[in-house]
Amino acid sequence: MSNKDIGVFEEWPFKTPHIKTVIKKIEAFAKAFSNATSEKEAYSIYKKYSHYSDKVADQITHIQVLYTLNTQKEEYVKAQNLLAENGPALSSASLLFSKALVSSPYRSYLESKLGSHLFTILDYQIKSFDPRLEEDAVKENKLVMKYQALTASAQIEFQGGVHTLSQMGKFLVDPDRHVRKEASALYYSFLSGIKDQLEDIYDQLVKLRDHEAKLMGYKNYVELGYLRMNRFDYSKEDVARYREEINQVVTPIANKLFKQDMKRCGISTPKVYDLGMMFKDGNPTPFGDTNDKIESAKKMYSELSSDASTFFNFMADHHLLDLEARAGKSNGGYMTYFPMKKCPFIFSNFNGTSGDVDVLTHEFGHSFQSYCARNIKVPEYRAPTYESCEIDSMAMEFFAEPWMNLFFKEPTKYRYEHLASSISFLPYGVTVDEFQEWVYENPEATPAQRDEKWHELEVKYTPWKAKAYKGCSYMESGHRWLMQLHIFELPFYYVDYTLAQVLAFEFFNLDRKNHEKAWKKYVKLNTLGGRLPFRSLLAKTGLKDPFVTGTVKKTIHPLVKLLKDYNVH
Ligand code: ZN
């Protein structure tokens, strides 16, 4: 590894940046850049500014990680609060530099050095933020923190222990139906208890975002949201057509898969607590504890690719993986990147289910992309836009499949579960997207109307689930979305997973035909980073475009056949 010794994560000094000083420094960079008298001088200031931005990014990311690791620790809450309060002012300051860059008299020289796509990225940045939005953005940040802390606060007593929501996940797929039923009652009772607070947080978020959009001169937050997501080469009309295709092609397949699951499990009237079940004797669970999983992953990557292996070992050696669910830890899983240290960090909530293996391979896929793109100098190009990022992670889940015997006693059952649930994920994913589009097009809707809309979309895209919800008033009345953190924290980030899923399926199809070729293509995609927008990246790498009618069907059909061939029972 080229990283100078970065030590182990828990020993990194915890430092809160002095934001006012940072802002002053960025303003000075912008001024110096505008006053540059030659193209060489302008370029040299840009490079210094990028380097400085990376330094600040390392500090900010450190705070964000520590806060999500322990949302209840006062020191971290204080630091995260500081970011929430000052982050928007920081965005305004960096906007000054972006504006100076796009209007530079040396732009053509800079484009030749940095690539013209950077200027499109900056253009989107300029169109999506404005100092007038700072006040709203601070409020938004604080509401998101409130959401994180509330959903991380669960202390559910069950079977002699106290559990977070993530930890309860294990009981929700227990082979014993009575255990599932009991666990599910406690789980939904906790959620019902915080429901009104969550609805209120979201209501405020929607109104703030709508206000921000209108202040910027947009019709509603859908337009602003698309700009903020850097959707350079597709529109909401493209997405709407794609959602319909998922509904036409995938909903019936997922419905059929669910029926087969229930038959296999001997369940005639599925309930909410049966939805995750695929096998009568329980879904496959991985061997051993977290360390065993790390050891298995080391063995897997040593056989898959020497680069992936070196990098995974590096992450384990420097404690850049915090995998287990714990009280106070934020929900979900993510990978984040420290540009100065040139290293990623993986955060997850292992709970002993097969999901642990999905998350490990998924987040390592993101990490491996950061490794492939580590020598890209322009910060904006290091990672691609989100839908492309998720190809890197979701494809890695499938590249890992041949090694699942290292994690599971019955690897074929895992392969079946992973593939079937990935297919069934698509209709859910587009539900989240259509819901958000509706929400921001109807910002005045009441919480009850939002729930009703969610329910209506569930009936459309995942009717088998809507049916199974009968008897669970929380789910039946359309509250499932309250637990989808992206809806609160990252508006419009969701259809991205579904687009990436289709591409990950394409990699899986390629990998089964010719591993060498598929892996080469994958590394090529990762190495390109964000030099190109989504659809151009696909074209450049020779991947099929999911927006083109027929792609979804062509990609999924061989996989439906594969599921049959697994012949699980
Ligand atoms: Zn991901």
Coordinates of C-alpha atoms and ligand atoms in Angstrom, one line a residue:
M1 CA 0.0 0.0 0.0
S2 CA 1.1 3.5 -0.7
N3 CA -0.6 5.0 2.3
K4 CA 1.9 6.2 4.8
D5 CA 1.3 4.5 8.1
I6 CA -2.2 5.7 9.2
G7 CA -2.3 3.7 12.4
V8 CA -5.5 2.1 13.7
F9 CA -8.8 3.9 13.4
E10 CA -9.6 4.1 17.1
E11 CA -6.3 5.9 17.8
W12 CA -6.8 8.6 15.3
P13 CA -6.8 12.0 17.1
F14 CA -10.3 13.4 17.4
K15 CA -10.2 17.0 16.2
T16 CA -13.1 19.3 15.5
P17 CA -12.2 21.7 12.8
H18 CA -12.5 25.4 13.5
I19 CA -15.2 26.0 10.8
K20 CA -14.9 29.8 10.7
T21 CA -11.2 29.5 10.0
V22 CA -11.9 26.9 7.3
I23 CA -14.4 29.2 5.6
K24 CA -12.0 32.2 5.7
K25 CA -9.3 30.0 4.1
I26 CA -11.7 28.8 1.3
E27 CA -12.7 32.4 0.7
A28 CA -9.1 33.4 0.4
F29 CA -8.5 30.6 -2.1
A30 CA -11.4 31.8 -4.2
K31 CA -10.1 35.4 -4.2
A32 CA -6.6 34.3 -5.0
F33 CA -7.9 32.2 -7.9
S34 CA -10.0 35.1 -9.3
N35 CA -6.9 37.3 -9.1
A36 CA -4.6 34.9 -10.9
T37 CA -2.8 36.5 -13.7
S38 CA -1.9 33.4 -15.7
E39 CA -3.3 30.0 -16.5
K40 CA -0.5 28.3 -14.7
E41 CA -1.1 30.3 -11.5
A42 CA -4.8 29.6 -11.6
Y43 CA -4.1 25.9 -12.0
S44 CA -1.6 25.9 -9.2
I45 CA -4.2 27.6 -6.8
Y46 CA -6.8 25.0 -7.9
K47 CA -4.4 22.2 -6.9
K48 CA -3.7 23.8 -3.5
Y49 CA -7.4 24.3 -2.9
S50 CA -8.2 20.7 -3.7
H51 CA -5.5 19.5 -1.3
Y52 CA -6.9 21.7 1.4
S53 CA -10.5 20.4 0.7
D54 CA -9.2 16.9 1.1
K55 CA -7.8 17.8 4.5
V56 CA -11.0 19.3 5.7
A57 CA -13.0 16.3 4.3
D58 CA -10.9 13.9 6.4
Q59 CA -11.8 15.8 9.6
I60 CA -15.5 16.1 8.7
T61 CA -15.7 12.4 7.7
H62 CA -14.1 11.4 11.0
I63 CA -16.7 13.2 13.0
Q64 CA -19.5 11.8 10.9
V65 CA -18.2 8.2 11.4
L66 CA -17.7 8.6 15.1
Y67 CA -21.2 10.1 15.5
T68 CA -22.9 7.2 13.7
L69 CA -20.9 4.7 15.7
N70 CA -22.3 6.2 18.9
T71 CA -25.2 8.6 18.4
Q72 CA -25.6 9.0 22.2
K73 CA -22.0 10.0 23.1
E74 CA -22.0 13.7 24.1
E75 CA -18.7 14.6 22.6
Y76 CA -19.7 13.2 19.2
V77 CA -23.2 14.7 19.3
K78 CA -21.6 18.1 20.0
A79 CA -19.2 17.7 17.1
Q80 CA -21.9 16.5 14.7
N81 CA -24.2 19.4 15.8
L82 CA -21.4 21.8 14.9
L83 CA -21.3 20.3 11.5
A84 CA -25.0 20.4 11.1
E85 CA -25.0 24.1 12.1
N86 CA -22.0 25.1 10.0
G87 CA -22.0 22.7 7.1
P88 CA -24.3 24.9 5.0
A89 CA -22.0 27.9 5.4
L90 CA -19.1 25.7 4.4
S91 CA -21.1 24.8 1.2
S92 CA -21.6 28.4 0.5
A93 CA -17.9 29.1 0.8
S94 CA -16.9 26.2 -1.5
L95 CA -19.6 27.5 -4.0
L96 CA -17.5 30.7 -4.2
F97 CA -14.6 28.7 -5.5
S98 CA -16.7 26.7 -7.9
K99 CA -18.2 29.9 -9.3
A100 CA -14.7 31.4 -9.8
L101 CA -13.6 28.2 -11.5
V102 CA -16.4 28.0 -14.1
S103 CA -16.2 31.7 -14.9
S104 CA -12.4 31.7 -15.1
P105 CA -10.8 33.4 -18.1
Y106 CA -8.4 30.4 -18.2
R107 CA -11.3 27.9 -18.4
S108 CA -10.2 26.2 -21.6
Y109 CA -6.7 25.6 -20.2
L110 CA -8.2 24.3 -17.0
E111 CA -10.6 22.1 -19.0
S112 CA -7.6 20.6 -20.8
K113 CA -6.0 19.8 -17.5
L114 CA -9.0 18.7 -15.5
G115 CA -11.4 17.5 -18.1
S116 CA -14.6 19.3 -19.1
H117 CA -16.9 17.0 -17.0
L118 CA -15.7 18.7 -13.9
F119 CA -17.3 21.9 -15.1
T120 CA -20.6 20.2 -15.6
I121 CA -20.4 18.8 -12.0
L122 CA -19.6 22.3 -10.7
D123 CA -22.5 23.8 -12.7
Y124 CA -24.9 21.4 -11.1
Q125 CA -23.4 22.3 -7.7
I126 CA -24.0 26.0 -8.4
K127 CA -27.6 25.3 -9.6
S128 CA -28.4 23.3 -6.4
F129 CA -27.2 25.5 -3.6
D130 CA -27.2 29.2 -2.7
P131 CA -26.3 31.1 0.5
R132 CA -30.0 31.9 0.9
L133 CA -30.6 28.3 1.6
E134 CA -28.3 28.0 4.6
E135 CA -30.9 28.5 7.3
D136 CA -33.2 25.8 5.8
A137 CA -30.2 23.5 5.3
V138 CA -29.2 23.8 9.0
K139 CA -32.7 22.9 10.1
E140 CA -32.7 20.0 7.6
N141 CA -29.4 18.6 9.1
K142 CA -30.8 18.8 12.6
L143 CA -33.9 17.0 11.7
V144 CA -31.9 14.2 10.1
M145 CA -29.8 13.9 13.3
K146 CA -33.1 13.6 15.3
Y147 CA -34.2 10.8 12.9
Q148 CA -30.9 9.0 13.4
A149 CA -31.0 9.3 17.2
L150 CA -34.6 8.2 17.5
T151 CA -34.3 5.1 15.3
A152 CA -31.0 4.2 17.1
S153 CA -32.7 4.5 20.5
A154 CA -34.6 1.2 20.5
Q155 CA -33.9 -1.0 23.6
I156 CA -36.2 -3.9 23.0
E157 CA -36.3 -6.6 25.7
F158 CA -36.6 -10.0 24.2
Q159 CA -35.4 -13.5 25.1
G160 CA -33.3 -12.3 28.0
G161 CA -31.5 -9.6 26.1
V162 CA -32.0 -5.9 25.1
H163 CA -31.9 -5.3 21.4
T164 CA -31.6 -2.5 18.8
L165 CA -33.8 -2.6 15.7
S166 CA -31.0 -4.1 13.7
Q167 CA -30.4 -6.8 16.3
M168 CA -34.1 -7.6 16.3
G169 CA -33.7 -8.5 12.6
K170 CA -32.4 -11.9 13.6
F171 CA -35.6 -12.9 15.4
L172 CA -37.7 -11.6 12.6
V173 CA -36.4 -14.5 10.5
D174 CA -36.3 -17.1 13.2
P175 CA -37.3 -20.6 11.9
D176 CA -39.8 -20.8 14.8
R177 CA -42.9 -19.0 13.7
H178 CA -43.9 -18.2 17.3
V179 CA -40.6 -16.5 17.9
R180 CA -41.1 -14.4 14.8
K181 CA -44.6 -13.5 15.8
E182 CA -43.6 -12.4 19.3
A183 CA -40.5 -10.5 18.0
S184 CA -42.5 -8.8 15.3
A185 CA -45.1 -7.6 17.8
L186 CA -42.4 -6.0 20.0
Y187 CA -40.6 -4.5 16.9
Y188 CA -43.8 -2.9 15.5
S189 CA -44.9 -1.7 19.0
F190 CA -41.6 0.2 19.3
L191 CA -42.0 1.7 15.8
S192 CA -45.6 2.6 16.6
G193 CA -44.4 4.5 19.7
I194 CA -42.1 6.8 17.6
K195 CA -44.3 6.9 14.5
D196 CA -45.8 10.4 15.2
Q197 CA -42.4 11.9 15.8
L198 CA -41.0 10.4 12.6
E199 CA -44.0 11.6 10.6
D200 CA -43.5 15.1 12.0
I201 CA -39.8 15.1 11.3
Y202 CA -40.5 14.1 7.7
D203 CA -43.3 16.7 7.3
Q204 CA -40.8 19.4 8.3
L205 CA -38.2 18.0 6.0
V206 CA -40.5 18.0 3.0
K207 CA -41.6 21.6 3.7
L208 CA -38.0 22.8 4.1
R209 CA -36.9 21.1 0.9
D210 CA -39.9 22.5 -1.0
H211 CA -39.1 25.9 0.3
E212 CA -35.4 25.6 -0.8
A213 CA -36.5 24.5 -4.3
K214 CA -38.9 27.4 -4.7
L215 CA -36.3 29.9 -3.3
M216 CA -34.0 28.7 -6.1
G217 CA -36.7 29.2 -8.7
Y218 CA -37.7 25.6 -9.3
K219 CA -41.2 24.3 -9.6
N220 CA -40.7 21.8 -6.7
Y221 CA -38.0 19.7 -5.0
V222 CA -38.1 17.0 -7.7
E223 CA -36.2 19.4 -10.0
L224 CA -33.7 20.4 -7.3
G225 CA -33.4 16.8 -6.0
Y226 CA -32.4 15.6 -9.5
L227 CA -29.7 18.3 -9.7
R228 CA -28.4 17.5 -6.3
M229 CA -28.2 13.8 -7.2
N230 CA -26.1 14.8 -10.3
R231 CA -28.5 13.1 -12.7
F232 CA -26.6 14.4 -15.7
D233 CA -28.0 12.2 -18.4
Y234 CA -31.5 11.0 -17.5
S235 CA -34.7 12.6 -16.5
K236 CA -37.7 11.9 -14.3
E237 CA -39.5 10.8 -17.4
D238 CA -36.8 8.1 -18.1
V239 CA -37.2 7.0 -14.5
A240 CA -41.0 6.8 -14.7
R241 CA -40.7 4.6 -17.8
Y242 CA -38.2 2.4 -16.1
R243 CA -40.4 2.0 -13.0
E244 CA -43.2 0.9 -15.3
E245 CA -41.0 -1.7 -16.8
I246 CA -40.0 -3.0 -13.4
N247 CA -43.7 -3.3 -12.6
Q248 CA -44.5 -5.1 -15.8
V249 CA -41.5 -7.5 -15.8
V250 CA -40.4 -8.0 -12.2
T251 CA -43.5 -7.6 -10.1
P252 CA -45.0 -10.9 -11.4
I253 CA -41.7 -12.7 -11.1
A254 CA -41.3 -11.5 -7.5
N255 CA -44.9 -12.4 -6.7
K256 CA -44.3 -16.0 -8.0
L257 CA -41.0 -16.3 -6.0
F258 CA -42.8 -15.3 -2.8
K259 CA -45.5 -17.9 -3.4
Q260 CA -42.9 -20.5 -3.8
D261 CA -41.1 -19.4 -0.6
M262 CA -44.3 -19.7 1.3
K263 CA -45.0 -23.2 -0.1
R264 CA -41.5 -24.3 0.7
C265 CA -42.0 -23.0 4.3
G266 CA -45.4 -24.7 4.6
I267 CA -47.2 -21.3 5.3
S268 CA -50.7 -21.1 3.8
T269 CA -51.6 -17.6 5.1
P270 CA -48.5 -15.4 5.1
K271 CA -48.3 -12.7 7.8
V272 CA -46.0 -9.8 8.1
Y273 CA -43.5 -11.9 10.2
D274 CA -43.3 -14.5 7.3
L275 CA -42.2 -12.0 4.7
G276 CA -38.5 -12.7 5.1
M277 CA -38.7 -16.5 5.1
M278 CA -37.5 -18.7 2.3
F279 CA -36.8 -22.0 4.0
K280 CA -38.8 -24.1 6.4
D281 CA -35.7 -24.8 8.6
G282 CA -34.7 -21.2 8.5
N283 CA -32.8 -19.0 6.1
P284 CA -29.1 -19.7 5.8
T285 CA -27.1 -18.1 8.6
P286 CA -23.3 -17.5 8.4
F287 CA -20.8 -19.4 10.5
G288 CA -19.1 -18.1 13.5
D289 CA -18.6 -14.6 14.8
T290 CA -17.5 -11.4 13.2
N291 CA -13.8 -12.3 13.3
D292 CA -14.6 -15.6 11.6
K293 CA -16.4 -13.7 8.8
I294 CA -13.4 -11.4 8.4
E295 CA -11.1 -14.4 8.2
S296 CA -13.3 -16.0 5.6
A297 CA -13.4 -12.7 3.6
K298 CA -9.6 -12.6 3.7
K299 CA -9.4 -16.1 2.2
M300 CA -12.0 -15.3 -0.4
Y301 CA -10.3 -12.1 -1.6
S302 CA -6.9 -13.9 -1.6
E303 CA -8.3 -16.2 -4.3
L304 CA -10.4 -13.6 -6.1
S305 CA -7.9 -10.9 -6.8
S306 CA -4.5 -9.9 -5.4
D307 CA -5.4 -6.2 -5.3
A308 CA -8.7 -6.9 -3.5
S309 CA -6.8 -9.1 -1.1
T310 CA -4.1 -6.6 -0.3
F311 CA -6.7 -3.9 0.2
F312 CA -9.0 -6.0 2.4
N313 CA -6.1 -7.0 4.6
F314 CA -5.0 -3.4 4.9
M315 CA -8.5 -2.4 6.0
A316 CA -8.7 -5.2 8.6
D317 CA -5.1 -4.4 9.9
H318 CA -6.0 -0.7 10.4
H319 CA -9.4 -1.4 12.0
L320 CA -11.3 0.3 9.2
L321 CA -14.3 -2.1 9.7
D322 CA -16.9 -1.5 12.4
L323 CA -19.3 -4.3 11.7
E324 CA -21.4 -5.4 14.6
A325 CA -24.8 -3.9 15.8
R326 CA -24.6 -2.2 19.1
A327 CA -26.7 0.0 21.3
G328 CA -26.6 3.7 20.2
K329 CA -25.1 2.9 16.8
S330 CA -27.0 4.4 13.9
N331 CA -28.9 2.0 11.6
G332 CA -27.9 0.8 8.2
G333 CA -24.5 0.3 6.6
Y334 CA -22.2 2.5 4.5
M335 CA -18.7 3.0 3.2
T336 CA -17.0 6.4 3.5
Y337 CA -13.7 7.6 2.3
F338 CA -10.8 9.6 3.9
P339 CA -9.1 11.3 0.9
M340 CA -5.9 12.4 2.7
K341 CA -5.4 9.0 4.3
K342 CA -6.5 7.4 1.1
C343 CA -8.5 4.8 3.0
P344 CA -12.2 3.9 3.3
F345 CA -14.1 3.0 6.4
I346 CA -16.9 0.4 6.5
F347 CA -19.8 0.8 8.9
S348 CA -22.5 -1.9 9.3
N349 CA -24.8 -3.6 11.8
F350 CA -24.1 -7.3 11.7
N351 CA -26.9 -9.2 13.4
G352 CA -26.1 -12.8 12.6
T353 CA -28.2 -13.1 9.5
S354 CA -27.1 -13.8 5.9
G355 CA -27.5 -10.0 5.4
D356 CA -24.1 -9.7 7.2
V357 CA -22.4 -11.3 4.3
D358 CA -24.3 -9.2 1.7
V359 CA -23.2 -6.0 3.6
L360 CA -19.6 -7.1 4.0
T361 CA -19.2 -7.8 0.3
H362 CA -21.3 -4.8 -0.7
E363 CA -19.4 -2.3 1.3
F364 CA -16.1 -3.8 0.3
G365 CA -17.2 -3.3 -3.3
H366 CA -17.5 0.4 -2.6
S367 CA -14.1 0.3 -0.8
F368 CA -12.5 -1.5 -3.7
Q369 CA -13.7 1.1 -6.1
S370 CA -12.0 3.8 -4.0
Y371 CA -8.9 1.7 -4.2
C372 CA -9.1 1.4 -8.0
A373 CA -9.6 5.2 -8.3
R374 CA -7.1 6.1 -5.6
N375 CA -4.7 7.9 -8.0
I376 CA -7.4 10.3 -9.4
K377 CA -6.3 13.8 -8.5
V378 CA -9.5 15.7 -9.1
P379 CA -11.7 15.0 -5.9
E380 CA -14.9 15.2 -7.9
Y381 CA -13.9 12.3 -10.2
R382 CA -12.8 9.9 -7.4
A383 CA -16.3 8.3 -7.0
P384 CA -19.0 8.2 -9.6
T385 CA -22.5 9.3 -9.1
Y386 CA -24.6 7.2 -6.8
E387 CA -26.3 4.8 -9.2
S388 CA -22.8 4.0 -10.6
C389 CA -21.3 3.7 -7.1
E390 CA -23.9 1.1 -6.3
I391 CA -22.9 -1.1 -9.3
D392 CA -19.4 -1.4 -7.8
S393 CA -20.8 -2.7 -4.5
M394 CA -23.7 -4.8 -5.8
A395 CA -21.6 -6.5 -8.5
M396 CA -19.1 -7.4 -5.8
E397 CA -21.8 -9.2 -3.9
F398 CA -22.1 -11.5 -7.0
F399 CA -18.4 -11.8 -7.7
A400 CA -18.2 -13.2 -4.1
E401 CA -20.7 -16.0 -4.7
P402 CA -18.3 -18.8 -5.6
W403 CA -16.8 -18.5 -2.1
M404 CA -20.0 -18.7 -0.2
N405 CA -19.0 -22.1 1.1
L406 CA -16.5 -20.3 3.4
F407 CA -19.5 -18.5 5.1
F408 CA -22.4 -20.9 4.9
K409 CA -23.0 -24.6 5.6
E410 CA -25.4 -24.7 2.7
P411 CA -24.0 -22.2 0.2
T412 CA -26.6 -23.0 -2.5
K413 CA -29.4 -21.9 -0.2
Y414 CA -27.5 -18.6 0.4
R415 CA -27.1 -18.2 -3.4
Y416 CA -30.8 -18.7 -3.9
E417 CA -31.7 -16.3 -1.1
H418 CA -29.4 -13.6 -2.3
L419 CA -30.5 -13.8 -5.9
A420 CA -34.2 -14.1 -5.2
S421 CA -34.2 -11.3 -2.7
S422 CA -32.2 -9.1 -5.1
I423 CA -34.8 -9.6 -7.8
S424 CA -37.6 -9.0 -5.4
F425 CA -35.9 -5.9 -4.2
L426 CA -36.5 -4.1 -7.5
P427 CA -40.2 -3.5 -7.1
Y428 CA -39.6 -2.3 -3.6
G429 CA -36.9 0.0 -4.7
V430 CA -39.1 1.7 -7.3
T431 CA -41.9 2.0 -4.8
V432 CA -39.5 4.2 -2.7
D433 CA -38.7 6.3 -5.7
E434 CA -42.3 6.9 -6.9
F435 CA -43.3 7.7 -3.3
Q436 CA -40.7 10.4 -3.0
E437 CA -41.6 11.9 -6.4
W438 CA -45.2 12.1 -5.3
V439 CA -44.3 13.5 -1.9
Y440 CA -42.3 16.4 -3.4
E441 CA -44.8 17.1 -6.1
N442 CA -47.5 17.3 -3.4
P443 CA -45.7 19.0 -0.5
E444 CA -48.9 20.1 1.1
A445 CA -50.1 16.5 1.6
T446 CA -50.8 15.5 5.2
P447 CA -48.9 12.6 6.9
A448 CA -52.0 10.5 6.6
Q449 CA -52.2 11.2 2.8
R450 CA -48.6 10.2 2.5
D451 CA -49.2 6.9 4.3
E452 CA -52.2 6.3 2.0
K453 CA -50.0 6.9 -1.1
W454 CA -47.4 4.5 0.2
H455 CA -50.0 1.8 0.7
E456 CA -51.4 2.4 -2.8
L457 CA -47.9 2.0 -4.3
E458 CA -47.3 -1.2 -2.2
V459 CA -50.5 -2.6 -3.7
K460 CA -49.2 -1.8 -7.2
Y461 CA -45.6 -3.0 -6.9
T462 CA -45.6 -5.5 -4.1
P463 CA -49.2 -6.8 -3.7
W464 CA -48.1 -9.9 -1.9
K465 CA -46.6 -7.8 0.9
A466 CA -49.6 -5.5 1.2
K467 CA -51.7 -8.7 1.6
A468 CA -49.5 -10.1 4.3
Y469 CA -49.6 -6.9 6.3
K470 CA -53.2 -7.7 7.3
G471 CA -53.3 -7.9 11.1
C472 CA -50.2 -5.6 11.6
S473 CA -51.8 -2.2 11.9
Y474 CA -48.5 -0.3 11.6
M475 CA -47.7 -1.8 8.2
E476 CA -51.3 -2.1 7.0
S477 CA -51.7 1.6 7.4
G478 CA -48.8 2.4 5.2
H479 CA -45.9 3.1 7.6
R480 CA -43.2 0.9 6.2
W481 CA -41.4 3.9 4.6
L482 CA -40.7 5.5 8.0
M483 CA -37.9 2.9 8.4
Q484 CA -36.3 3.7 5.1
L485 CA -33.6 6.1 6.2
H486 CA -32.8 7.3 2.7
I487 CA -36.3 8.9 2.4
F488 CA -35.2 11.1 5.3
E489 CA -31.5 11.6 4.8
L490 CA -30.9 11.2 1.1
P491 CA -33.9 12.2 -1.0
F492 CA -34.1 10.5 -4.4
Y493 CA -31.2 8.2 -3.5
Y494 CA -33.0 4.9 -4.0
V495 CA -33.9 4.2 -7.6
D496 CA -30.1 4.3 -7.9
Y497 CA -29.9 0.9 -6.1
T498 CA -32.4 -0.6 -8.5
L499 CA -30.5 0.7 -11.6
A500 CA -27.3 -0.7 -10.1
Q501 CA -29.0 -4.0 -9.3
V502 CA -29.8 -4.5 -12.9
L503 CA -26.2 -3.8 -13.8
A504 CA -25.0 -6.1 -11.0
F505 CA -27.1 -8.8 -12.5
E506 CA -25.5 -8.2 -15.9
F507 CA -22.1 -8.7 -14.2
F508 CA -23.3 -11.9 -12.6
N509 CA -24.4 -13.2 -16.0
L510 CA -21.0 -12.2 -17.5
D511 CA -19.1 -13.7 -14.6
R512 CA -20.8 -17.1 -15.0
K513 CA -19.8 -17.1 -18.6
N514 CA -16.3 -15.8 -18.4
H515 CA -14.9 -14.7 -15.1
E516 CA -11.7 -13.1 -16.4
K517 CA -13.5 -10.9 -18.8
A518 CA -16.2 -9.9 -16.3
W519 CA -13.6 -9.0 -13.6
K520 CA -11.6 -6.9 -16.1
K521 CA -14.7 -5.0 -17.1
Y522 CA -15.5 -4.4 -13.4
V523 CA -12.0 -3.1 -12.6
K524 CA -12.3 -0.8 -15.7
L525 CA -15.6 0.6 -14.4
N526 CA -14.2 1.1 -10.9
T527 CA -11.1 2.8 -12.2
L528 CA -13.0 5.3 -14.3
G529 CA -14.6 6.6 -11.1
G530 CA -16.7 9.7 -11.8
R531 CA -14.9 10.9 -14.9
L532 CA -18.1 10.3 -16.8
P533 CA -21.9 10.5 -16.1
F534 CA -23.8 7.3 -15.6
R535 CA -24.9 6.3 -19.1
S536 CA -21.6 7.3 -20.6
L537 CA -19.8 5.1 -18.1
L538 CA -22.0 2.2 -19.2
A539 CA -21.3 2.9 -22.8
K540 CA -17.5 3.2 -22.2
T541 CA -17.4 -0.1 -20.3
G542 CA -19.7 -1.9 -22.7
L543 CA -22.6 -2.5 -20.3
K544 CA -26.2 -2.5 -21.2
D545 CA -28.3 0.6 -20.4
P546 CA -31.2 -0.2 -18.0
F547 CA -33.2 2.7 -19.4
V548 CA -33.4 1.0 -22.8
T549 CA -36.6 -0.9 -23.0
G550 CA -36.0 -4.7 -22.9
T551 CA -32.7 -4.5 -20.8
V552 CA -34.4 -5.5 -17.6
K553 CA -36.2 -8.5 -19.1
K554 CA -33.1 -9.7 -21.0
T555 CA -30.9 -9.4 -17.9
I556 CA -33.3 -11.1 -15.5
H557 CA -34.6 -14.0 -17.5
P558 CA -31.4 -16.1 -17.3
L559 CA -31.4 -15.5 -13.5
V560 CA -35.0 -16.8 -13.1
K561 CA -33.8 -20.0 -14.8
L562 CA -30.8 -20.1 -12.5
L563 CA -33.0 -20.0 -9.5
K564 CA -34.9 -23.0 -10.8
D565 CA -31.6 -24.8 -11.4
Y566 CA -30.5 -24.3 -7.8
N567 CA -33.4 -26.7 -7.0
V568 CA -33.6 -25.7 -3.3
H569 CA -36.2 -27.1 -1.0
Ligands
ZN1 ZN -23.9 0.8 -1.4

